Amino acid sequence: MTSLIQTLSATPPTASRRAFMGRTGTLSAVAVAMLAGKDTLAQGMGADTSKDVGILNVALGLEHEAINAYQLGAGSGLLQKAVLDVAVRFQADHKAHRDALVATIQKLGGTPAMEKKLDDYAKALNADTLRNQGDVLDLAARLELGAINAYLGVIPAFASKDLAKVAARLAADETMHYILLNNAMGRPLPAGALSFGA
Amino acid sequence: MMQRHGVLVGWVLLAAPLLTATAQTLLPDPTMSADVARGQALFESRCGACHSLDANRVGPALRFVVGRTAGKARDYVYSGAMARASHTWSSDKLMAWLGNPENVVPGQAMNYRLDLPQDRADVVAYLASLAAH
């Protein structure tokens, strides 16, 4: 069941990491351009802008936590190299989400939520209970599933349809993470259609 | 034309029961009672991105939310609107909150909704079961 993980990390580790670091910057820039660079996002938004900013800040809080959760997993020494590479890749996605959300919040005149200390996330996520690779993957999968449902659940609350679409796109990335993590743990696909969000 | 019309009517007649069946699966069944175990599973999958039972994360800890005064979880920094709230979280209040938090506390920061009443009832029953212990 690690075949997908191995496929994703088939590039030699050093080259992969270097490529990853370069790709991260590119991804962030592209994401920012796509999310925050759309001037129409900031235009035509009226009294509900602050509400949308509030929703984006909750999303930013999720991304901060996800980045730190993957950091805890990567630093735990519990992950095999191939799995570690994928975890770092997923963390890069969350960093791209964070950068895009921060830029969008600022463009809308809001103040981005601050990241907490790694130790605070470790305590809140009970990182001291992680004993093996399966524990780390299970934690990551639970957070990704929660994020999918959180993003889908706030879509109706956005005043801006553009931002609602952003939430859907974020959910799509988290779904990709969740399915791959589940696959790596040998878990089955979701039982049926419409299993997310409701 | 008549034949095409007949085919169309046939499709509508065939599709009607299917559409009804689909709608029923997406709508709440008012005869269902709250299921605590299902509520726990829903809490973990739908609320778990932001909430834990015993730790403040993106949202406040929720083990003892039923019976707690709104906006007063220890050491959690609330939005201004929620910090000013003074109601007690009853099961009914939580049902309303999960259906549309903005209707309960305008200006709140959560905004997440559980669309199906059955899902809300199960999650609230789970939270109520925790507070009872």
Coordinates of C-alpha atoms in Angstrom, one line a residue:
Chain A
M1 CA 0.0 0.0 0.0
T2 CA 3.0 2.2 0.0
S3 CA 3.2 2.2 -3.8
L4 CA 1.6 5.6 -4.2
I5 CA 3.9 7.0 -1.6
Q6 CA 6.9 5.5 -3.3
T7 CA 5.7 6.8 -6.7
L8 CA 5.5 10.3 -5.4
S9 CA 9.0 10.1 -3.9
A10 CA 10.7 8.2 -6.7
T11 CA 13.1 11.0 -7.3
P12 CA 16.5 10.6 -5.5
P13 CA 16.1 12.1 -2.0
T14 CA 18.6 14.9 -2.3
A15 CA 17.5 16.0 -5.7
S16 CA 13.9 15.6 -4.6
R17 CA 14.4 17.8 -1.6
R18 CA 16.2 20.4 -3.7
A19 CA 13.5 20.3 -6.3
F20 CA 10.9 20.5 -3.5
M21 CA 12.5 23.6 -2.0
G22 CA 12.5 25.3 -5.4
R23 CA 9.0 24.1 -6.2
T24 CA 7.7 25.4 -2.9
G25 CA 8.6 29.0 -3.7
T26 CA 7.1 28.7 -7.1
L27 CA 3.9 27.1 -5.8
S28 CA 3.6 29.8 -3.2
A29 CA 4.0 32.5 -5.8
V30 CA 1.5 31.0 -8.1
A31 CA -1.0 30.3 -5.4
V32 CA -0.7 33.9 -4.2
A33 CA -1.2 35.1 -7.7
M34 CA -4.2 33.0 -8.2
L35 CA -5.8 33.7 -4.8
A36 CA -4.6 37.1 -3.7
G37 CA -3.5 38.5 -7.0
K38 CA -7.1 38.6 -8.3
D39 CA -8.0 42.2 -7.8
T40 CA -11.6 41.3 -8.2
L41 CA -11.3 39.5 -4.9
A42 CA -10.8 42.8 -3.2
Q43 CA -13.2 44.7 -5.3
G44 CA -16.9 44.8 -4.9
M45 CA -16.7 43.4 -1.4
G46 CA -18.9 45.3 0.9
A47 CA -19.8 45.1 4.6
D48 CA -19.3 41.3 4.7
T49 CA -15.6 41.7 4.0
S50 CA -14.7 41.4 7.6
K51 CA -16.7 38.3 7.9
D52 CA -14.9 36.7 5.0
V53 CA -11.6 37.7 6.5
G54 CA -12.7 36.0 9.7
I55 CA -13.4 32.8 7.9
L56 CA -10.1 33.0 6.0
N57 CA -8.3 33.5 9.4
V58 CA -9.8 30.4 10.7
A59 CA -8.6 28.6 7.6
L60 CA -5.2 30.2 8.2
G61 CA -5.3 28.7 11.7
L62 CA -5.9 25.3 10.3
E63 CA -3.0 25.7 7.9
H64 CA -0.6 26.8 10.6
E65 CA -1.6 23.8 12.6
A66 CA -1.1 21.4 9.6
I67 CA 2.3 22.8 8.9
N68 CA 3.4 22.3 12.4
A69 CA 1.8 18.8 12.6
Y70 CA 3.8 17.7 9.6
Q71 CA 6.9 19.4 11.2
L72 CA 6.3 17.3 14.3
G73 CA 6.0 14.2 12.2
A74 CA 9.0 15.0 10.1
G75 CA 11.1 15.6 13.2
S76 CA 9.8 12.6 15.1
G77 CA 12.3 10.2 13.6
L78 CA 9.4 7.8 13.2
L79 CA 9.0 8.2 9.4
Q80 CA 10.7 6.1 6.7
K81 CA 12.5 8.1 4.1
A82 CA 9.9 7.6 1.4
V83 CA 7.1 8.6 3.8
L84 CA 9.1 11.5 5.1
D85 CA 9.5 12.9 1.6
V86 CA 5.7 12.8 1.0
A87 CA 5.1 14.4 4.4
V88 CA 7.4 17.2 3.5
R89 CA 5.7 17.5 0.1
F90 CA 2.3 17.8 1.8
Q91 CA 3.7 20.3 4.3
A92 CA 4.8 22.4 1.3
D93 CA 1.2 22.4 0.1
H94 CA 0.0 23.7 3.4
K95 CA 2.8 26.4 3.3
A96 CA 1.5 27.4 -0.1
H97 CA -2.0 27.6 1.3
R98 CA -0.8 29.7 4.3
D99 CA 1.0 32.1 2.0
A100 CA -2.0 32.5 -0.2
L101 CA -4.3 33.0 2.7
V102 CA -2.0 35.6 4.4
A103 CA -1.7 37.5 1.2
T104 CA -5.5 37.4 0.6
I105 CA -6.3 38.5 4.2
Q106 CA -3.9 41.4 3.9
K107 CA -5.3 42.4 0.5
L108 CA -8.8 42.5 2.1
G109 CA -7.5 44.7 4.9
G110 CA -7.4 42.1 7.6
T111 CA -4.7 41.0 10.0
P112 CA -3.5 37.4 9.5
A113 CA -3.8 35.1 12.5
M114 CA -0.4 34.4 14.0
E115 CA 1.3 31.1 14.1
K116 CA 1.8 29.6 17.6
K117 CA 5.0 28.0 18.8
L118 CA 5.8 24.4 17.7
D119 CA 5.6 23.3 21.4
D120 CA 2.0 24.7 21.6
Y121 CA 0.9 22.6 18.7
A122 CA 2.8 19.5 20.0
K123 CA 0.9 19.8 23.3
A124 CA -2.5 20.4 21.7
L125 CA -2.1 17.5 19.3
N126 CA -0.7 15.2 22.0
A127 CA 2.5 14.7 19.9
D128 CA 4.1 12.9 22.9
T129 CA 1.8 10.0 22.3
L130 CA 3.1 9.3 18.8
R131 CA 5.0 6.0 18.9
N132 CA 5.4 4.9 15.3
Q133 CA 4.9 5.8 11.7
G134 CA 1.3 4.7 11.8
D135 CA 0.5 7.0 14.6
V136 CA 2.0 9.9 12.7
L137 CA 0.1 9.1 9.5
D138 CA -3.1 8.6 11.5
L139 CA -2.8 12.0 13.1
A140 CA -2.1 13.6 9.7
A141 CA -5.0 11.8 8.1
R142 CA -7.4 12.9 10.9
L143 CA -6.3 16.6 10.5
E144 CA -6.6 16.4 6.7
L145 CA -10.1 14.9 7.0
G146 CA -11.1 17.6 9.5
A147 CA -9.7 20.3 7.2
I148 CA -11.7 18.9 4.2
N149 CA -14.9 19.0 6.1
A150 CA -14.1 22.4 7.6
Y151 CA -13.4 24.0 4.2
L152 CA -16.5 22.4 2.7
G153 CA -18.6 23.4 5.8
V154 CA -17.7 27.1 5.6
I155 CA -18.4 27.5 1.9
P156 CA -22.0 28.7 2.4
A157 CA -20.9 31.3 4.8
F158 CA -18.7 33.2 2.4
A159 CA -20.2 36.4 1.0
S160 CA -17.8 36.2 -1.9
K161 CA -18.2 33.4 -4.4
D162 CA -14.6 33.8 -5.4
L163 CA -13.6 33.0 -1.8
A164 CA -16.0 30.1 -1.6
K165 CA -14.3 28.7 -4.6
V166 CA -11.0 29.1 -2.9
A167 CA -12.3 27.1 0.1
A168 CA -13.3 24.4 -2.4
R169 CA -9.9 24.3 -4.0
L170 CA -8.2 24.1 -0.6
A171 CA -10.5 21.2 0.3
A172 CA -9.5 19.5 -3.0
D173 CA -5.8 19.6 -1.9
E174 CA -6.6 18.3 1.5
T175 CA -8.7 15.5 0.0
M176 CA -5.7 14.4 -2.1
H177 CA -3.6 14.4 1.0
Y178 CA -6.2 12.4 3.0
I179 CA -6.7 9.7 0.4
L180 CA -2.9 9.2 -0.1
L181 CA -2.4 9.0 3.7
N182 CA -5.2 6.5 4.0
N183 CA -3.7 4.5 1.1
A184 CA -0.3 4.4 2.8
M185 CA -1.9 3.0 5.9
G186 CA -3.7 0.3 3.9
R187 CA -7.1 1.8 4.6
P188 CA -9.9 1.5 2.1
L189 CA -11.4 4.3 0.0
P190 CA -14.3 6.1 1.5
A191 CA -17.4 3.9 1.6
G192 CA -19.4 5.8 -1.0
A193 CA -20.1 9.0 -2.8
L194 CA -20.8 12.2 -0.9
S195 CA -18.8 11.1 2.1
F196 CA -17.2 14.5 2.7
G197 CA -18.8 17.7 3.9
A198 CA -22.5 17.1 4.3
Chain B
M1 CA -42.7 15.0 -32.1
M2 CA -45.4 13.1 -30.3
Q3 CA -43.1 10.2 -30.0
R4 CA -40.3 12.4 -28.6
H5 CA -42.8 13.9 -26.2
G6 CA -43.8 10.4 -25.2
V7 CA -40.2 9.4 -24.6
L8 CA -39.8 12.5 -22.4
V9 CA -42.8 11.8 -20.3
G10 CA -41.5 8.2 -19.9
W11 CA -38.2 9.5 -18.7
V12 CA -39.9 11.9 -16.2
L13 CA -42.1 9.0 -14.9
L14 CA -39.1 6.8 -14.6
A15 CA -36.9 9.4 -13.0
A16 CA -39.4 10.6 -10.4
P17 CA -39.0 7.8 -8.0
L18 CA -35.3 7.9 -8.4
L19 CA -35.3 11.6 -7.6
T20 CA -37.5 11.1 -4.6
A21 CA -35.2 8.3 -3.3
T22 CA -32.2 10.5 -3.8
A23 CA -33.8 13.4 -2.0
Q24 CA -34.8 11.2 0.9
T25 CA -31.2 10.1 1.5
L26 CA -30.0 13.7 1.7
L27 CA -32.8 14.9 3.9
P28 CA -33.1 14.2 7.7
D29 CA -35.4 11.5 8.9
P30 CA -37.5 13.1 11.6
T31 CA -38.2 9.7 13.2
M32 CA -34.5 9.1 13.9
S33 CA -33.3 9.6 17.5
A34 CA -29.9 10.9 18.4
D35 CA -27.0 8.4 18.2
V36 CA -24.1 9.2 20.5
A37 CA -21.7 6.8 18.8
R38 CA -22.4 8.3 15.4
G39 CA -22.1 11.8 17.0
Q40 CA -18.6 10.9 18.2
A41 CA -17.6 9.8 14.7
L42 CA -19.0 13.0 13.3
F43 CA -17.3 15.1 15.9
E44 CA -14.0 13.6 15.0
S45 CA -14.4 13.9 11.2
R46 CA -16.3 17.2 11.0
C47 CA -15.2 19.2 14.1
G48 CA -11.8 17.7 14.6
A49 CA -10.0 20.1 12.4
C50 CA -10.4 22.8 14.9
H51 CA -11.6 21.2 18.1
S52 CA -10.3 18.7 20.6
L53 CA -12.1 17.7 23.8
D54 CA -9.4 18.8 26.2
A55 CA -7.1 21.2 24.3
N56 CA -7.7 24.6 22.9
R57 CA -6.7 24.6 19.2
V58 CA -8.2 26.7 16.4
G59 CA -11.4 26.4 18.4
P60 CA -11.9 25.9 22.1
A61 CA -11.9 22.6 24.0
L62 CA -15.3 21.1 24.0
R63 CA -15.5 18.3 26.5
F64 CA -17.6 20.3 28.9
V65 CA -19.2 22.7 26.5
V66 CA -22.8 21.6 27.4
G67 CA -23.7 23.7 30.4
R68 CA -20.8 26.1 30.0
T69 CA -21.3 29.8 29.5
A70 CA -20.6 30.8 25.9
G71 CA -17.3 32.5 25.2
K72 CA -15.8 31.5 28.5
A73 CA -13.6 28.4 27.9
R74 CA -10.5 28.8 30.0
D75 CA -7.4 30.2 28.2
Y76 CA -9.1 30.4 24.8
V77 CA -9.0 33.7 23.0
Y78 CA -12.5 34.3 21.5
S79 CA -13.7 36.7 18.9
G80 CA -15.1 39.9 20.4
A81 CA -18.7 38.8 19.6
M82 CA -18.3 35.5 21.3
A83 CA -16.5 36.9 24.3
R84 CA -19.5 39.2 24.8
A85 CA -22.0 36.3 24.7
S86 CA -23.6 35.3 27.9
H87 CA -25.9 32.4 27.2
T88 CA -25.4 28.9 28.4
W89 CA -24.7 26.2 25.9
S90 CA -27.8 23.9 26.2
S91 CA -28.5 21.2 23.7
D92 CA -31.0 23.3 21.9
K93 CA -28.6 26.2 21.7
L94 CA -25.9 24.0 20.3
M95 CA -28.4 22.6 17.7
A96 CA -29.1 26.2 16.6
W97 CA -25.4 27.1 16.7
L98 CA -24.4 24.2 14.5
G99 CA -27.2 25.0 12.0
N100 CA -26.1 28.6 11.5
P101 CA -23.7 30.1 14.1
E102 CA -24.2 33.6 12.8
N103 CA -27.9 33.5 13.7
V104 CA -26.9 32.6 17.3
V105 CA -24.0 35.0 17.8
P106 CA -23.7 37.6 15.1
G107 CA -20.1 38.3 14.3
Q108 CA -18.8 35.0 15.6
A109 CA -15.7 33.5 14.0
M110 CA -16.7 29.8 13.5
N111 CA -19.1 30.0 10.5
Y112 CA -19.0 26.2 10.1
R113 CA -22.3 24.5 9.7
L114 CA -23.6 21.0 10.0
D115 CA -26.3 21.1 7.4
L116 CA -28.3 18.0 8.4
P117 CA -30.4 18.1 11.6
Q118 CA -29.7 14.5 12.3
D119 CA -25.9 15.2 12.2
R120 CA -26.4 18.1 14.6
A121 CA -28.5 16.0 16.9
D122 CA -26.0 13.2 17.0
V123 CA -23.0 15.6 17.7
V124 CA -24.9 17.4 20.4
A125 CA -25.9 14.1 22.0
Y126 CA -22.3 13.1 22.0
L127 CA -21.2 16.4 23.6
A128 CA -24.0 16.1 26.1
S129 CA -22.9 12.6 27.0
L130 CA -19.4 13.9 27.8
A131 CA -20.7 16.7 30.0
A132 CA -22.8 14.3 31.9
H133 CA -19.7 12.3 33.1

